[in-house]
């Protein structure tokens, strides 16, 4: 190593603390970049994993391909793996779904069982061709009761149309003529009886195995590739390079023109003429096929997915913020290091060092610091992202019912990005210092005064300072003024941290407030909605309200009454500038809530439920929003929608959505109320509430909403699930949802606070370096002050005052900007809700405390170091 | 052989009213192996002259030829390289690097050129400087005289065409001063080193071959001894 570089190393070692702190700054910056890049990469990979788990790892499926053709595919260089499944035929089962009256027996090879989306719920995979897997929807949808361990015999044959054309899973069930659901136009022929043992239960297979419209429930048995005959469904996974040409490759396989085909799958819009040509081409295709386009896009061009693009933009913005902040902070450390060495550089220049050598020397220093900081940062960043992903999974575990979870992947791209951006950061940080150092002239060393540029501008401190704080106060005030540019970076770093902290805290508390408000808005914990087929099912639904843990409930059925004439409230139609048609139809909802709840509701209004036959309680108060284009503001007003009064009668028709059956409806209004029955608090449309009996007389429906109030929603959910076991229903656990929302916000909080803390820490490294160095540089001044008799107490007071001045300065800027920003966030996020702006008082308090504690600590630390030093030593060293 | 020629060297600091003419058309030349002393009142322009000769500053007008080369025709970097090979500078405040030891400080100009000297040459130099038992000491472990001898060593190590010394004894007691002067004289006599030295001390000026007196930026008198 050349002496010059050795000199740098020695200097770095000499200023060990500053060196370490600068390395820490670099490390944190790189770690942050690595963590962001790694989380992004992991997220992307998780999406791919999710997609593979959902639809299998294959990119495209060719249905019913002759085995001879498969051979040519196998040898293609673009193809990574091929999995085959054999169509063994259909068998009729006693299914309740009339469009799905069969099971479709498929033979899967070992590879297919592993690589396609076969998700075992119970039991095990089949090991030979007498064992089968059955899907869960065979029971839930088809109501065919088969269980693991059962032995079953199917009459397996071909699906053929009346014309004798063979059908498969890509063809929906065929009906005769236009009258769907009447006479089948197909049947199963050439049946052979086969007996199987059910060994496992699987989730409904992905659509590339069983399309939504398929007419048979997929039942899977095991076959060996060598025993296959005839045609097979071929699931193709391309190689890394092959997948880029997946569409072209497929078009060639199908024997059709690849240009339009590729374009349409890339998401381009085609002209009508082109579309026509394309459908013509596809019609000529040799096989039916199905792409996993999501997987292809994710693997080849993830930015083609808009959510990913948004995420990528966010990542880029965050990284830009990190780089800019880091450059700003790390730059200062270099600046300090170079300023301290001005004399040394001057001397080197006087003995003949070139500018280039000096510049190189500064960059060498930067390289050394980077050589430590960057690798450490990368390790730390991956560690952090690993932990973040684990924590995220814990928090979001059940938010995504579909089994999405983040998985950590080590990404070389992230490493590369971190290294490159780290180098860029360090380079930009060192650049100005290098230029500055190279500008030092030999004379600067001779004159011995380069770094003390006394500004002739008169420094006067306000009298109040002297009166309040004495001589020490005046000196510290003048010092801050004189070293303004040196302290400016410190002050700006603090301001940035304070601003970001206050506004982020405000954002987080608004988010959590939002959850609280949502909780207030809903008065139930669980809701179940279901379409019931018959009174037996309806009864089952009704029975759930007598389960344990249920404290209150309503069973809500609704219908819409269409009536003629204008009954809109004038205020309402004026407000939304509606011109009602006197003869046109208008609509109002009618609802029953169950006898028990209705009785309670009547009682609360002072009505007798017994006397409510064909009578209704009108609830049409609502908050109506209006957007005003000219002022770009949304106004809202609480008012009634209709002008019906007590004793008025509403006469109209209700319609059964399924049968289109119309029924006459007539109710008399017994009361107008602002309050709705339990469970309907957040329904905003106008309602006529009637008793069950009245409702039955005027409307038909097969849809019901049940709202439960409970103190143990998880238990209740379990019980309901057991009770409704074989039915189709939708359960919404509000408590759970709020828990998930809270978790989600907590997660966002962890990300945001983690980010701001690390950014602040980078700022702290800068503040630390500035303050300690300035204290160091003022050693002679301190020595002088002591020699003229300043006591220890006065001295300490002076230092404390400096901390106070500096902190105050930073907060004077930081707090107002922070408040302004938090107001802006409030304005964009929640002003709609009408809640008043809340000053982020706690965040401000924390910021104030943190700033003073931080500055005092650093000051005290560097003072401790200085006090230990011998005054004579100080003076002597100055003269070398 | 003429090793240095100064032609009409002029240096003006500042502008207009605040203008200071530090050097006013100074011309002279120095032969190889000469020991020249420059004397003059404080503020007369001695240091300015020396800095210009050493190429660490640029003149307002005039030329400096060292070994026949017009040094101000070089750009900054070329000048720096020329300086480290051909000129040795010695200052009143020794300008050593506090964290490098004696040996390293002396070797610095060579290492800038990626050169080294063999151990024997270095040993001889240190012996001549009387620093052979101080070679690993840091500057703040040395006396003023020893520090100045180190900086002389640093000037001599490249075998420069010219040594320029600006009041090398200004900060030292008379004993140390004598040692330094003796050392310079020795390198002049034994190594044939050309030396130009500024001094305020008439006694010290006497050992020079020639004394140039500067007054108000002009050569007032030249005395050959
Ligand atoms: N950077 C500068 N800017 C303005 N004037 C300068 C500058 N450097 C030197 N001078 C002026 O030039 C004149 C000559 O200065 P110089 O340093 O050469 O004097 P000197 O003879 O070396 O004095 P001394 O014996 O005190 O060292 C002085 O009047 C000085 O004030
Ligand atoms: Mg001088």
CSV table of C-alpha atoms and ligand atoms in Angstrom, one decimal, chain A residues 447, chain B residues 13 20 22 41-48 167 200, ligand 1:
chain,number,residue,atom,x,y,z
A,447,UNK,CA,-0.6,29.9,6.3
B,13,UNK,CA,-2.0,40.8,-4.2
B,20,UNK,CA,-0.2,45.1,-2.6
B,22,UNK,CA,4.7,42.0,-3.0
B,41,UNK,CA,12.5,43.4,6.5
B,42,UNK,CA,9.3,41.6,7.4
B,43,UNK,CA,6.8,42.0,4.7
B,44,UNK,CA,9.4,42.8,2.1
B,45,UNK,CA,8.3,39.9,-0.1
B,46,UNK,CA,10.8,37.1,0.7
B,47,UNK,CA,8.3,34.3,1.3
B,48,UNK,CA,6.4,35.4,-1.8
B,167,UNK,CA,13.3,30.8,7.9
B,200,UNK,CA,16.4,37.2,9.5
C,1,LIG,N1,-2.3,36.2,0.4
C,1,LIG,C1,-2.0,37.5,0.5
C,1,LIG,N2,-2.9,38.4,0.2
C,1,LIG,C2,-2.6,39.8,0.3
C,1,LIG,N3,-1.4,40.2,0.6
C,1,LIG,C3,-0.4,39.3,0.8
C,1,LIG,C4,-0.6,37.9,0.8
C,1,LIG,N4,0.5,37.3,1.1
C,1,LIG,C5,1.4,38.2,1.3
C,1,LIG,N5,0.9,39.4,1.2
C,1,LIG,C6,1.6,40.7,1.3
C,1,LIG,O1,2.7,40.7,0.5
C,1,LIG,C7,3.8,41.3,1.1
C,1,LIG,C8,5.0,40.4,1.2
C,1,LIG,O2,4.7,39.3,2.0
C,1,LIG,P1,5.7,38.1,2.3
C,1,LIG,O3,5.0,37.1,3.1
C,1,LIG,O4,6.4,37.8,1.1
C,1,LIG,O5,6.7,38.9,3.3
C,1,LIG,P2,8.1,38.4,4.0
C,1,LIG,O6,9.1,39.1,3.4
C,1,LIG,O7,8.1,36.9,3.9
C,1,LIG,O8,7.8,38.8,5.5
C,1,LIG,P3,8.2,38.0,6.8
C,1,LIG,O9,9.7,38.2,7.0
C,1,LIG,O10,7.4,38.6,7.9
C,1,LIG,O11,7.9,36.5,6.6
C,1,LIG,C9,3.3,41.7,2.5
C,1,LIG,O12,3.0,43.1,2.5
C,1,LIG,C10,2.1,40.9,2.7
C,1,LIG,O13,1.1,41.7,3.5
